[in-house]
Amino acid sequence: MSLLPNIAVIQQKLREYKFDGWLFYNFRGCNQFATKILAMPSGKLSSRRYFYFIPASGVPQKLVHNIEQFDLDHLSGEKTIYSQWTTLHAGLKKILSGSKTICMEYSPNNDIPYLSKVDAGTVEFIRTFGTQIVSSGDIVQYFEARWDDEQYHDAQDSANILLGTIDIAFNFIGESLRNGNRVTEYNVQQVIMNEFKRNNLITYAPANCSVNGNGANPHYDPNESDSTEIRKGDYILIDWWAKKNKPGAVYADFTWVGYAGTDIPKKYQEVFDIVKGSRDAAVEYLKKEFSAGRKVRGCDVDNVTRKFIEDRGFGKYFIHRTGHNIGEEVHGNGAHIDNFETMDVREIIPETCFSIEPGIYLPGEFGIRLEIDVYITKNKEVILLGDKYQKEIVKINC
């Protein structure tokens, strides 16, 4: 399968969005979207700016520096070579001639910093041609964030391995406590990591086990020298993520909570039920909107979960976005479920995956986050990764 961009498909999408073209700009790898979509060779020295313009109709245009004039030869189109800044400016004016509205990796007000890869000076200069620049935020997802069938099936496999691993982790805690053995957050983390290794899964960072007040820090990170002991009556949050050890594999990512005992405290149960309700409200909203044929944005879903928690008096304790896109990186480059940290107005498109992970964090007490992964099929069905999701607090017999 060719990794080169399908120009005809990109042009069709440009016409759907009523853009005159898509201008890719890159300088020393600053734009990973351009690097990936244009299938730029890895490991090659590239120290000068290049531009690649795909018009909605017609022949693509390359603008490359004289000393790197062959860098875009793997792509179709006509080539213009520049050396001086004056010829760079003239070349840009030439390739954009007649284009009124183009998209670039640009985010107005930097609302979506994940997307904002074109510097302000370049945007300002291109505007001097009378060209309007709009965000490529929606369109770029079609060529960067969508999963193919193999990736989807791999993610489902990984998800089920991960969901089996959580049972092993909670059972390890229970067995250790029943036998009077000391067990720490780090010990639990290592049990999970060993399961990853045994199943040939990889991850960019170790799993997270947080106990009691540590769970109120969403990015708490236990290690061998700084890790809390787990005792009977403790609240436990585990966040773990991994993917198959193969090129192109995509992640699965979950968070569950448990209690070291069988008599769950009333407050812990109350907060759990609110977080669970918030998560499930998001899934129902997605199903309703997609089945009705309506456009759904990342910010819209965040509004649903946040309102559910706010209406029950815990809004100030929900301190992060609802979820993130998932791809070859666990935090992918598609639409995030966010109208809190950023205003992500990007459309959630078919064949993409994202997490739904609302949380309530009570400093000094505990945190509860319930994370699921949602995949939108080609037919806009809403599918959860894995064969189960958390419906009740895990009671650890200890």
Coordinates of C-alpha atoms in Angstrom, one line a residue:
M1 CA 0.0 0.0 0.0
S2 CA 1.4 3.4 -1.0
L3 CA 2.0 5.9 1.7
L4 CA 1.9 8.8 -0.7
P5 CA -1.0 11.2 -0.4
N6 CA -4.0 10.5 -2.6
I7 CA -4.2 13.9 -4.3
A8 CA -7.6 13.2 -5.9
V9 CA -9.1 12.3 -2.5
I10 CA -7.6 15.4 -0.9
Q11 CA -9.0 17.6 -3.7
Q12 CA -12.4 16.1 -3.3
K13 CA -12.4 16.9 0.4
L14 CA -11.2 20.5 -0.3
R15 CA -14.2 21.0 -2.6
E16 CA -16.5 19.6 0.0
Y17 CA -15.3 22.2 2.5
K18 CA -15.3 24.9 -0.2
F19 CA -11.5 25.6 0.2
D20 CA -9.5 26.8 -2.9
G21 CA -6.5 24.7 -1.7
W22 CA -4.4 23.4 1.1
L23 CA -1.0 24.9 1.7
F24 CA 1.5 22.7 3.6
Y25 CA 4.4 24.5 5.2
N26 CA 7.3 23.0 7.1
F27 CA 10.5 24.2 8.5
R28 CA 12.9 21.8 10.3
G29 CA 10.0 19.4 11.1
C30 CA 7.8 22.0 12.9
N31 CA 4.7 20.6 11.2
Q32 CA 4.2 16.9 11.9
F33 CA 1.0 16.9 9.9
A34 CA 2.9 17.9 6.7
T35 CA 5.6 15.4 7.5
K36 CA 3.2 12.5 7.9
I37 CA 0.6 13.4 5.2
L38 CA 3.3 14.2 2.6
A39 CA 5.2 11.0 3.5
M40 CA 8.4 12.9 4.0
P41 CA 11.5 10.6 4.3
S42 CA 12.6 10.0 7.9
G43 CA 16.1 10.8 9.1
K44 CA 16.8 13.2 6.2
L45 CA 18.5 16.5 6.9
S46 CA 16.1 19.3 6.1
S47 CA 17.1 22.8 7.1
R48 CA 15.2 25.0 4.7
R49 CA 11.5 25.9 4.3
Y50 CA 9.3 24.1 1.9
F51 CA 5.7 24.6 0.7
Y52 CA 3.4 22.2 -1.0
F53 CA 0.1 23.5 -2.4
I54 CA -2.7 21.2 -3.3
P55 CA -5.4 23.2 -5.2
A56 CA -9.0 22.1 -5.1
S57 CA -8.6 21.4 -8.8
G58 CA -5.5 21.3 -10.9
V59 CA -1.9 20.5 -10.5
P60 CA -0.1 20.6 -7.1
Q61 CA 2.7 23.1 -6.7
K62 CA 6.0 22.7 -4.9
L63 CA 8.2 25.5 -3.6
V64 CA 11.6 24.3 -2.4
H65 CA 15.0 25.8 -1.7
N66 CA 17.8 25.4 -4.2
I67 CA 20.0 23.3 -1.9
E68 CA 17.1 21.0 -1.1
Q69 CA 15.4 21.1 -4.4
F70 CA 14.8 17.4 -4.6
D71 CA 13.1 17.0 -1.2
L72 CA 9.6 16.9 -2.7
D73 CA 10.4 14.9 -5.8
H74 CA 8.4 11.9 -4.4
L75 CA 5.2 14.1 -4.7
S76 CA 3.4 15.0 -7.9
G77 CA 3.2 18.5 -9.1
E78 CA 5.2 21.4 -10.7
K79 CA 8.3 22.6 -9.0
T80 CA 9.4 26.2 -8.2
I81 CA 12.9 26.7 -6.8
Y82 CA 13.9 29.6 -4.6
S83 CA 17.2 30.8 -3.1
Q84 CA 16.8 34.3 -1.9
W85 CA 14.0 35.5 0.4
T86 CA 12.8 37.6 -2.6
T87 CA 12.4 34.6 -4.7
L88 CA 10.7 32.7 -1.9
H89 CA 8.1 35.5 -1.6
A90 CA 7.7 35.6 -5.4
G91 CA 7.3 31.9 -5.5
L92 CA 4.6 31.9 -2.8
K93 CA 2.7 34.6 -4.6
K94 CA 2.9 32.6 -7.8
I95 CA 1.6 29.2 -6.4
L96 CA -1.2 30.9 -4.6
S97 CA -2.3 33.1 -7.5
G98 CA -6.1 33.0 -7.8
S99 CA -6.7 31.3 -4.5
K100 CA -9.0 33.3 -2.2
T101 CA -9.4 30.8 0.7
I102 CA -6.9 28.2 1.7
C103 CA -6.4 26.0 4.8
M104 CA -3.3 25.6 6.8
E105 CA -2.3 24.0 10.1
Y106 CA -3.5 27.2 11.9
S107 CA -5.8 27.7 14.8
P108 CA -7.5 31.1 15.4
N109 CA -6.6 32.4 18.8
N110 CA -4.5 29.3 19.2
D111 CA -7.7 27.6 20.5
I112 CA -6.3 24.2 19.5
P113 CA -2.6 24.3 20.2
Y114 CA -2.2 20.7 18.9
L115 CA -3.1 22.0 15.5
S116 CA -1.3 25.3 15.5
K117 CA 1.9 24.5 13.6
V118 CA 2.3 27.6 11.3
D119 CA 4.0 30.6 12.8
A120 CA 2.3 34.0 13.0
G121 CA 4.8 35.6 10.6
T122 CA 4.1 33.1 7.9
V123 CA 0.4 33.6 8.3
E124 CA 0.7 37.4 8.2
F125 CA 2.8 37.3 5.1
I126 CA 0.5 35.0 3.1
R127 CA -2.4 37.3 4.0
T128 CA -0.6 40.1 2.2
F129 CA -1.6 38.4 -1.0
G130 CA -5.2 38.9 -0.2
T131 CA -5.6 35.2 0.7
Q132 CA -7.8 34.2 3.6
I133 CA -6.3 31.4 5.8
V134 CA -8.7 29.1 7.6
S135 CA -7.9 26.2 9.8
S136 CA -7.3 22.7 8.4
G137 CA -8.5 21.3 11.7
D138 CA -11.4 19.3 10.3
I139 CA -10.0 18.3 7.0
V140 CA -6.6 17.2 8.4
Q141 CA -8.2 14.5 10.4
Y142 CA -9.3 12.6 7.3
F143 CA -5.6 12.1 6.4
E144 CA -4.0 11.9 9.9
A145 CA -6.4 10.6 12.5
R146 CA -8.6 7.9 10.9
W147 CA -7.9 4.3 11.6
D148 CA -7.9 1.6 9.0
D149 CA -9.5 -1.9 9.6
E150 CA -6.3 -3.4 10.8
Q151 CA -5.7 -0.6 13.3
Y152 CA -9.3 -1.0 14.6
H153 CA -9.0 -4.7 15.1
D154 CA -5.5 -4.3 16.7
A155 CA -7.0 -1.8 19.1
Q156 CA -9.8 -4.1 20.1
D157 CA -7.3 -6.9 20.7
S158 CA -5.1 -4.5 22.9
A159 CA -8.2 -3.3 24.7
N160 CA -9.2 -6.8 25.8
I161 CA -5.7 -7.5 26.9
L162 CA -5.7 -4.4 29.0
L163 CA -9.1 -5.2 30.5
G164 CA -7.8 -8.6 31.5
T165 CA -4.8 -6.9 33.0
I166 CA -6.9 -4.7 35.3
D167 CA -8.4 -7.9 36.9
I168 CA -4.8 -9.2 37.5
A169 CA -3.8 -5.9 39.1
F170 CA -6.8 -5.7 41.5
N171 CA -6.4 -9.4 42.3
F172 CA -2.7 -8.8 43.1
I173 CA -3.6 -6.1 45.6
G174 CA -6.2 -8.3 47.3
E175 CA -3.9 -11.3 47.5
S176 CA -1.1 -9.2 48.9
L177 CA -3.2 -7.7 51.6
R178 CA -4.8 -11.0 52.6
N179 CA -1.4 -12.6 53.0
G180 CA -0.1 -9.6 55.0
N181 CA 2.4 -8.6 52.3
R182 CA 3.4 -5.0 51.8
V183 CA 2.2 -3.7 48.5
T184 CA 2.7 -0.2 47.0
E185 CA 1.5 1.8 44.0
Y186 CA 4.8 1.0 42.3
N187 CA 4.4 -2.8 42.8
V188 CA 1.0 -2.6 41.1
Q189 CA 2.4 -0.6 38.3
Q190 CA 5.1 -3.2 37.7
V191 CA 2.5 -6.0 37.6
I192 CA 0.8 -4.2 34.8
M193 CA 4.0 -3.5 33.0
N194 CA 5.0 -7.1 33.2
E195 CA 1.6 -8.1 31.6
F196 CA 2.3 -5.6 28.8
K197 CA 5.7 -7.3 28.2
R198 CA 4.2 -10.8 28.3
N199 CA 1.6 -9.8 25.7
N200 CA 4.0 -7.9 23.5
L201 CA 2.4 -4.5 24.2
I202 CA 4.3 -1.3 24.3
T203 CA 3.7 2.1 25.9
Y204 CA 5.3 5.5 25.9
A205 CA 5.1 5.8 29.7
P206 CA 4.4 3.4 32.7
A207 CA 0.9 2.8 34.0
N208 CA -0.4 4.8 36.9
C209 CA -1.6 3.5 40.2
S210 CA -2.8 6.2 42.6
V211 CA -4.0 5.7 46.2
N212 CA -6.2 8.0 48.2
G213 CA -5.2 11.6 47.9
N214 CA -2.7 10.8 45.1
G215 CA -5.7 9.9 43.0
A216 CA -6.8 13.6 43.2
N217 CA -3.7 14.4 41.1
P218 CA -4.7 13.3 37.6
H219 CA -1.1 13.0 36.4
Y220 CA 0.4 11.5 39.5
D221 CA 3.3 9.3 38.6
P222 CA 4.5 6.7 41.2
N223 CA 8.1 5.4 41.0
E224 CA 10.3 3.0 42.9
S225 CA 11.6 5.6 45.3
D226 CA 8.4 7.5 45.8
S227 CA 5.4 5.3 46.1
T228 CA 2.6 5.0 48.6
E229 CA 1.8 1.8 50.4
I230 CA -1.7 0.4 49.8
R231 CA -3.7 -0.6 52.9
K232 CA -7.1 -1.9 53.7
G233 CA -9.7 0.8 53.4
D234 CA -7.8 2.7 50.6
Y235 CA -9.2 4.2 47.4
I236 CA -7.3 3.0 44.3
L237 CA -7.3 4.6 40.8
I238 CA -5.5 2.8 38.0
D239 CA -4.9 4.4 34.6
W240 CA -3.2 2.2 32.0
W241 CA -2.6 2.4 28.2
A242 CA -0.7 0.4 25.6
K243 CA -0.7 -0.8 22.0
K244 CA 0.7 -3.7 20.0
N245 CA 4.4 -3.8 19.3
K246 CA 4.1 -3.2 15.5
P247 CA 4.3 -0.4 13.0
G248 CA 1.1 1.6 12.7
A249 CA -0.5 0.2 15.9
V250 CA -2.9 2.4 17.8
Y251 CA -3.5 2.7 21.6
A252 CA -6.2 1.6 23.9
D253 CA -6.4 3.6 27.2
F254 CA -8.5 3.0 30.3
T255 CA -9.0 4.2 33.9
W256 CA -10.8 2.2 36.6
V257 CA -11.2 2.6 40.3
G258 CA -11.4 0.2 43.2
Y259 CA -11.7 0.0 47.0
A260 CA -9.6 -2.1 49.3
G261 CA -12.5 -3.7 51.1
T262 CA -16.1 -4.7 50.5
D263 CA -18.0 -2.0 52.5
I264 CA -17.7 1.0 50.2
P265 CA -18.0 4.4 51.9
K266 CA -21.1 6.4 51.0
K267 CA -19.2 9.5 49.7
Y268 CA -17.0 7.4 47.4
Q269 CA -20.0 5.6 46.0
E270 CA -21.8 9.0 45.5
V271 CA -18.9 10.5 43.5
F272 CA -18.5 7.3 41.5
D273 CA -22.2 7.3 40.5
I274 CA -21.9 11.0 39.3
V275 CA -18.8 10.3 37.3
K276 CA -20.3 7.2 35.8
G277 CA -23.5 9.1 34.9
S278 CA -21.4 11.8 33.3
R279 CA -19.5 9.3 31.2
D280 CA -22.7 7.4 30.1
A281 CA -24.5 10.7 29.3
A282 CA -21.7 11.4 26.8
V283 CA -22.1 8.0 25.1
E284 CA -25.9 8.5 24.9
Y285 CA -25.4 11.9 23.4
L286 CA -23.0 10.6 20.8
K287 CA -25.5 7.8 19.8
K288 CA -28.4 10.2 19.6
E289 CA -26.6 12.9 17.5
F290 CA -24.9 10.5 15.1
S291 CA -28.1 8.5 14.5
A292 CA -29.9 11.8 13.8
G293 CA -27.3 12.6 11.2
R294 CA -26.1 15.7 13.0
K295 CA -22.6 17.1 13.2
V296 CA -20.8 16.5 16.5
R297 CA -17.9 18.5 17.7
G298 CA -15.4 17.7 20.5
C299 CA -16.6 20.7 22.5
D300 CA -20.2 19.6 22.3
V301 CA -19.5 16.3 24.1
D302 CA -17.4 18.0 26.7
N303 CA -20.4 20.3 27.5
V304 CA -22.6 17.2 28.1
T305 CA -20.3 15.6 30.7
R306 CA -19.4 18.9 32.4
K307 CA -23.0 19.9 32.8
F308 CA -23.9 16.6 34.3
I309 CA -21.2 17.0 37.0
E310 CA -21.9 20.7 37.5
D311 CA -25.6 20.1 38.0
R312 CA -24.7 17.8 40.9
G313 CA -22.4 20.3 42.7
F314 CA -19.0 19.0 41.8
G315 CA -18.1 21.1 38.8
K316 CA -15.1 22.8 40.3
Y317 CA -13.6 19.4 41.0
F318 CA -13.7 18.4 37.3
I319 CA -10.4 20.0 36.3
H320 CA -9.5 18.7 32.9
R321 CA -11.0 18.1 29.4
T322 CA -13.4 15.1 29.0
G323 CA -11.2 13.2 26.6
H324 CA -8.6 13.1 23.9
N325 CA -8.2 11.7 20.4
I326 CA -6.4 8.3 20.3
G327 CA -4.1 7.2 17.5
E328 CA -0.5 5.9 17.1
E329 CA 0.2 8.3 20.0
V330 CA -2.1 7.9 23.0
H331 CA -2.9 11.6 22.7
G332 CA -3.6 11.7 19.0
N333 CA -4.1 14.6 16.6
G334 CA -7.8 14.4 15.9
A335 CA -10.6 16.2 17.7
H336 CA -10.3 16.2 21.4
I337 CA -13.4 16.1 23.7
D338 CA -12.7 19.6 25.1
N339 CA -14.5 22.9 25.8
F340 CA -12.6 23.5 29.0
E341 CA -8.8 23.6 28.5
T342 CA -9.3 24.5 24.8
M343 CA -12.3 25.2 22.7
D344 CA -12.1 22.2 20.3
V345 CA -14.6 23.0 17.6
R346 CA -13.3 20.3 15.3
E347 CA -15.9 17.8 14.0
I348 CA -15.7 14.2 15.3
I349 CA -15.4 12.3 12.0
P350 CA -16.0 8.6 11.2
E351 CA -13.1 6.1 11.7
T352 CA -11.6 8.0 14.6
C353 CA -11.3 7.1 18.2
F354 CA -11.2 9.1 21.4
S355 CA -11.5 8.7 25.2
I356 CA -14.3 9.7 27.4
E357 CA -12.9 10.2 30.9
P358 CA -14.7 12.6 33.2
G359 CA -13.3 12.8 36.7
I360 CA -13.9 14.3 40.1
Y361 CA -10.8 15.1 42.2
L362 CA -11.2 15.9 45.9
P363 CA -7.8 17.1 47.3
G364 CA -6.5 15.1 50.2
E365 CA -9.3 12.5 49.8
F366 CA -9.5 10.7 46.5
G367 CA -10.0 11.0 42.8
I368 CA -12.4 9.1 40.5
R369 CA -12.0 9.0 36.8
L370 CA -13.7 6.5 34.5
E371 CA -12.1 6.2 31.1
I372 CA -13.5 4.4 28.1
D373 CA -12.5 4.5 24.4
V374 CA -15.1 5.3 21.8
Y375 CA -14.7 4.5 18.1
I376 CA -17.0 6.0 15.4
T377 CA -17.4 3.6 12.5
K378 CA -17.6 4.5 8.8
N379 CA -21.4 4.3 9.2
K380 CA -21.3 6.6 12.3
E381 CA -22.0 3.8 14.8
V382 CA -20.7 4.4 18.3
I383 CA -18.6 1.5 19.5
L384 CA -16.7 1.0 22.7
L385 CA -13.3 -0.6 22.7
G386 CA -13.0 -3.8 24.7
D387 CA -15.6 -6.4 25.9
K388 CA -16.5 -4.6 29.1
Y389 CA -16.5 -1.2 30.9
Q390 CA -16.7 -0.3 34.5
K391 CA -20.2 -0.2 35.9
E392 CA -19.4 -0.7 39.7
I393 CA -16.6 0.1 42.0
V394 CA -14.2 -2.9 42.2
K395 CA -14.4 -4.4 45.6
I396 CA -11.1 -5.9 46.6
N397 CA -11.4 -8.7 49.0
C398 CA -8.6 -8.2 51.5

